[in-house]
Coordinates of C-alpha atoms in Angstrom, one line a residue:
M1321 CA 101.7 143.9 124.6
I1322 CA 100.8 142.1 127.8
N1323 CA 100.8 138.3 127.7
K1324 CA 98.1 136.5 129.5
L1325 CA 98.3 132.9 130.8
K1326 CA 96.3 130.4 128.7
E1327 CA 95.3 128.6 131.9
T1328 CA 92.8 126.2 130.2
Q1329 CA 95.1 125.2 127.3
A1330 CA 97.9 122.6 127.6
L1331 CA 101.0 124.1 125.9
I1332 CA 104.4 122.8 124.7
D1333 CA 107.6 123.6 126.4
K1334 CA 110.6 121.6 125.2
I1335 CA 110.3 119.3 122.1
R1336 CA 112.6 117.0 120.1
F1337 CA 112.1 116.6 116.4
T1338 CA 113.5 113.7 114.3
N1339 CA 113.5 112.7 110.7
I1340 CA 114.6 116.2 109.4
S1341 CA 116.6 115.4 106.4
I1342 CA 119.6 117.5 105.3
E1343 CA 119.1 118.6 101.7
D1344 CA 122.6 120.2 101.3
I1345 CA 125.5 121.8 103.2
E1346 CA 127.0 124.8 101.6
D1347 CA 130.6 124.5 102.9
L1348 CA 131.7 121.2 104.6
D1349 CA 135.2 122.4 105.1
Q1350 CA 134.2 125.6 106.9
L1351 CA 131.9 123.8 109.3
R1352 CA 134.8 121.3 110.0
E1353 CA 137.2 124.2 110.7
Q1354 CA 134.6 125.6 113.1
E1355 CA 134.3 122.2 114.7
Y1356 CA 130.7 121.7 114.0
L1357 CA 131.3 118.8 111.7
T1358 CA 133.6 115.8 111.5
K1359 CA 134.6 114.0 108.3
E1360 CA 136.9 111.0 108.4
S1361 CA 137.6 108.3 105.9
G1362 CA 136.7 104.7 106.6
K1363 CA 133.8 105.5 108.9
M1364 CA 130.0 105.5 108.4
K1365 CA 128.8 108.6 106.6
Y1366 CA 125.7 110.6 106.6
I1367 CA 124.9 111.5 103.0
T1368 CA 122.9 114.6 102.2
N1369 CA 120.2 114.7 99.5
S1370 CA 122.7 116.5 97.3
G1371 CA 125.3 113.7 97.8
K1372 CA 127.7 115.4 100.3
E1373 CA 129.1 113.1 103.0
F1374 CA 130.2 113.6 106.6
N1375 CA 130.4 111.6 109.9
H1376 CA 128.7 113.8 112.4
L1377 CA 127.3 117.3 112.7
T1378 CA 126.4 119.1 115.9
I1379 CA 125.1 122.7 116.1
K1380 CA 124.2 124.4 119.4
D1381 CA 123.4 128.1 119.9
D1382 CA 120.9 130.6 121.3
V1383 CA 118.3 129.6 118.6
V1384 CA 118.5 125.8 118.5
D1385 CA 119.2 123.8 121.7
I1386 CA 120.8 121.2 119.5
F1387 CA 120.7 120.1 115.9
S1388 CA 122.7 116.9 115.2
A1389 CA 123.0 114.4 112.4
G1390 CA 125.0 111.3 111.8
T1391 CA 124.6 107.5 111.5
S1392 CA 124.2 104.6 113.8
K1393 CA 124.3 100.8 113.4
L1394 CA 121.1 98.8 113.6
N1395 CA 121.1 95.1 112.9
G1396 CA 124.4 95.6 111.1
N1397 CA 122.9 98.3 108.9
C1398 CA 124.1 101.9 108.7
I1399 CA 121.1 104.1 109.6
P1400 CA 121.2 107.9 109.1
Y1401 CA 119.6 110.0 111.9
T1402 CA 118.9 113.7 112.7
K1403 CA 117.5 115.3 115.8
M1404 CA 116.5 118.9 116.6
E1405 CA 115.8 120.0 120.2
L1406 CA 114.0 123.3 120.7
S1407 CA 112.6 125.1 123.7
I1408 CA 111.0 128.5 124.3
H1409 CA 113.6 131.1 123.1
G1410 CA 113.6 134.8 122.6
K1411 CA 111.0 135.7 125.2
S1412 CA 111.7 138.2 128.0
D1413 CA 109.5 136.2 130.4
G1414 CA 111.5 132.9 129.8
N1415 CA 109.2 129.9 129.4
L1416 CA 106.3 131.2 131.3
Y1417 CA 104.3 131.4 128.1
C1418 CA 104.8 128.2 126.2
N1419 CA 103.9 127.4 122.6
T1420 CA 100.8 126.2 120.8
V1421 CA 101.3 123.8 117.9
C1422 CA 101.1 126.6 115.4
E1423 CA 103.7 128.7 117.4
Y1424 CA 106.1 125.8 117.4
E1425 CA 105.6 125.2 113.7
D1426 CA 106.6 128.9 113.2
Q1427 CA 109.6 128.3 115.4
L1428 CA 110.6 125.2 113.5
I1429 CA 110.5 127.1 110.2
Q1430 CA 112.5 130.0 111.7
T1431 CA 115.1 127.6 113.0
Q1432 CA 115.5 126.0 109.6
E1433 CA 116.1 129.4 108.1
H1434 CA 118.6 130.1 110.9
L1435 CA 120.5 126.9 110.1
W1436 CA 120.7 127.9 106.4
N1437 CA 121.6 131.6 106.9
K1438 CA 124.2 131.1 109.6
Y1439 CA 125.7 127.7 108.9
G1440 CA 124.7 126.9 105.3
V1441 CA 122.8 123.8 106.3
K1442 CA 119.6 123.3 104.3
T1443 CA 117.1 121.1 105.9
N1444 CA 113.7 119.5 104.9
A1445 CA 111.1 119.0 107.6
E1446 CA 108.2 117.7 105.5
N1447 CA 108.2 114.3 107.3
V1448 CA 109.3 115.4 110.8
K1449 CA 108.4 113.3 113.8
V1450 CA 108.3 114.0 117.6
S1451 CA 110.4 111.8 119.9
Y1452 CA 110.2 114.0 123.1
I1453 CA 107.7 116.6 124.3
E1454 CA 106.9 118.5 127.5
V1455 CA 103.3 119.7 127.8
N1456 CA 102.0 121.7 130.7
K1457 CA 99.4 124.0 132.2
T1458 CA 100.3 127.0 134.3
F1459 CA 97.7 128.7 136.4
Q1460 CA 97.3 131.3 139.2
L1461 CA 96.7 130.1 142.8
E1462 CA 94.5 131.6 145.4
H1463 CA 97.0 131.0 148.2
L1464 CA 100.8 130.6 148.6
F1465 CA 102.2 127.5 146.8
A1466 CA 103.5 126.2 150.2
E1467 CA 99.9 125.8 151.4
Y1468 CA 99.3 123.2 148.8
K1469 CA 102.2 121.0 149.9
R1470 CA 100.2 118.4 151.8
P1471 CA 97.6 117.7 149.1
I1472 CA 100.3 117.5 146.5
I1473 CA 102.3 115.0 148.5
L1474 CA 99.1 112.9 148.9
L1475 CA 98.4 113.1 145.2
M1476 CA 101.9 112.1 144.2
S1477 CA 102.0 109.2 146.7
R1478 CA 98.7 107.8 145.3
L1479 CA 99.8 107.7 141.6
P1480 CA 99.8 104.3 139.9
K1481 CA 103.2 102.5 140.4
N1482 CA 103.8 102.3 136.7
K1483 CA 104.1 106.1 136.7
G1484 CA 107.5 105.8 138.3
V1485 CA 109.5 106.5 141.4
Q1486 CA 109.0 109.7 143.4
M1487 CA 112.0 112.0 143.7
D1488 CA 113.4 112.0 147.2
F1489 CA 111.7 115.0 148.8
K1490 CA 110.3 113.2 151.9
S1491 CA 113.5 113.6 153.9
L1492 CA 113.6 117.3 153.1
I1493 CA 110.0 117.8 154.1
N1494 CA 110.7 116.1 157.5
R1495 CA 113.4 118.7 158.0
K1496 CA 111.0 121.5 157.1
Y1497 CA 112.8 122.7 154.0
K1498 CA 110.8 124.7 151.5
I1499 CA 109.9 122.3 148.7
N1500 CA 109.0 124.0 145.4
D1501 CA 108.6 121.0 143.1
F1502 CA 107.4 117.4 143.2
A1503 CA 108.1 114.8 140.5
V1504 CA 107.5 111.2 139.6
S1505 CA 109.5 109.7 136.7
N1506 CA 110.2 106.5 134.8
N1507 CA 112.1 105.7 131.6
S1508 CA 109.3 106.8 129.3
S1509 CA 107.4 109.6 131.1
A1510 CA 107.3 112.0 134.0
I1511 CA 104.9 114.1 136.0
K1512 CA 106.0 117.3 137.7
I1513 CA 104.1 119.8 139.8
Y1514 CA 106.1 122.9 140.9
D1515 CA 106.1 126.5 142.0
K1516 CA 106.5 128.5 138.7
S1517 CA 106.6 131.8 140.5
S1518 CA 109.8 131.0 142.5
Q1519 CA 111.5 129.8 139.3
M1520 CA 110.9 133.0 137.3
Q1521 CA 113.6 135.7 137.2
I1522 CA 110.9 138.3 136.4
E1523 CA 107.9 139.5 138.4
A1524 CA 105.3 136.8 137.9
Q1525 CA 101.5 137.2 137.9
G1526 CA 101.0 136.3 141.5
E1527 CA 101.5 132.7 142.8
L1528 CA 101.7 130.3 139.9
M1529 CA 101.6 126.5 139.8
R1530 CA 102.8 124.5 136.7
V1531 CA 101.7 120.9 136.1
E1532 CA 104.0 119.3 133.5
L1533 CA 103.8 116.0 131.7
T1534 CA 106.9 114.7 129.9
L1535 CA 106.9 112.1 127.2
K1536 CA 110.5 110.9 126.7
D1537 CA 110.5 108.8 123.5
A1538 CA 108.7 108.3 120.2
K1539 CA 106.8 105.3 121.3
T1540 CA 105.3 107.1 124.3
V1541 CA 104.4 110.1 122.2
K1542 CA 102.7 107.9 119.7
G1543 CA 100.8 106.1 122.5
A1544 CA 99.6 109.4 123.9
F1545 CA 98.4 111.1 120.8
K1546 CA 97.9 108.1 118.4
T1547 CA 100.7 109.5 116.2
N1548 CA 104.1 111.1 116.6
I1549 CA 104.0 112.7 113.1
W1550 CA 104.3 116.4 113.7
N1551 CA 101.8 117.5 111.0
E1552 CA 99.2 115.3 112.6
L1553 CA 99.4 116.7 116.1
T1554 CA 96.9 119.4 117.1
D1555 CA 96.3 121.6 120.2
E1556 CA 93.0 119.8 120.7
A1557 CA 94.8 116.4 120.9
I1558 CA 97.4 117.7 123.3
N1559 CA 94.8 119.3 125.5
E1560 CA 92.6 116.2 125.5
Y1561 CA 95.5 114.0 126.5
F1562 CA 96.5 116.3 129.3
N1563 CA 93.0 116.5 130.7
T1564 CA 92.6 112.8 130.5
Q1565 CA 95.8 112.3 132.5
M1566 CA 94.7 114.7 135.1
K1567 CA 91.4 112.9 135.6
K1568 CA 93.3 109.6 136.0

């Protein structure tokens, strides 16, 4: 099966989910021996829905970028937290072809199954939220990426100041280095335009440009899509947000 670029659809690359509760852990002692979990007396505990307690859990492998759980203090109160970071896995073409909402929903389900089958960690994602997301469009160019350098520099230099500070590429340009990506970033969001072809380790479909928007926290995600509840996000909402930002 030959994949084709969905050039008109904004897709999801990396994403961070929160509010995934832990229903149960099959064997706390085994996970502690494998150094995935800590359990110490006298410290704040995460309590699973089945009543088991631990201090902190961290799992990283080739399926889940990170799944962690624990507690933090907020206004003197002990607040449980979980986070799951996922990216495009298991594809021979890397992250050239990113995910739709439905594809990420499938990946979330498969990751939960993986956590249970391999680690004995049973999770519940009924009320999952999004606290970080990268959305992008990737498309073919008529010319070499380098030929678009000057208009991209002009575009990035004219962005509103609240979009952030440009990465330091001007000095490199003056020295005539080859520049393959341009970025503007602040604490809550980022915009990046880069040569996707040069990044790929496989033979790409000609010259490719990727335009990527990163929303770095739950508040920014909610401001962009009017919600950060995963079940309420749609491909249409993501695409509309991306197109609106491009027009701005």
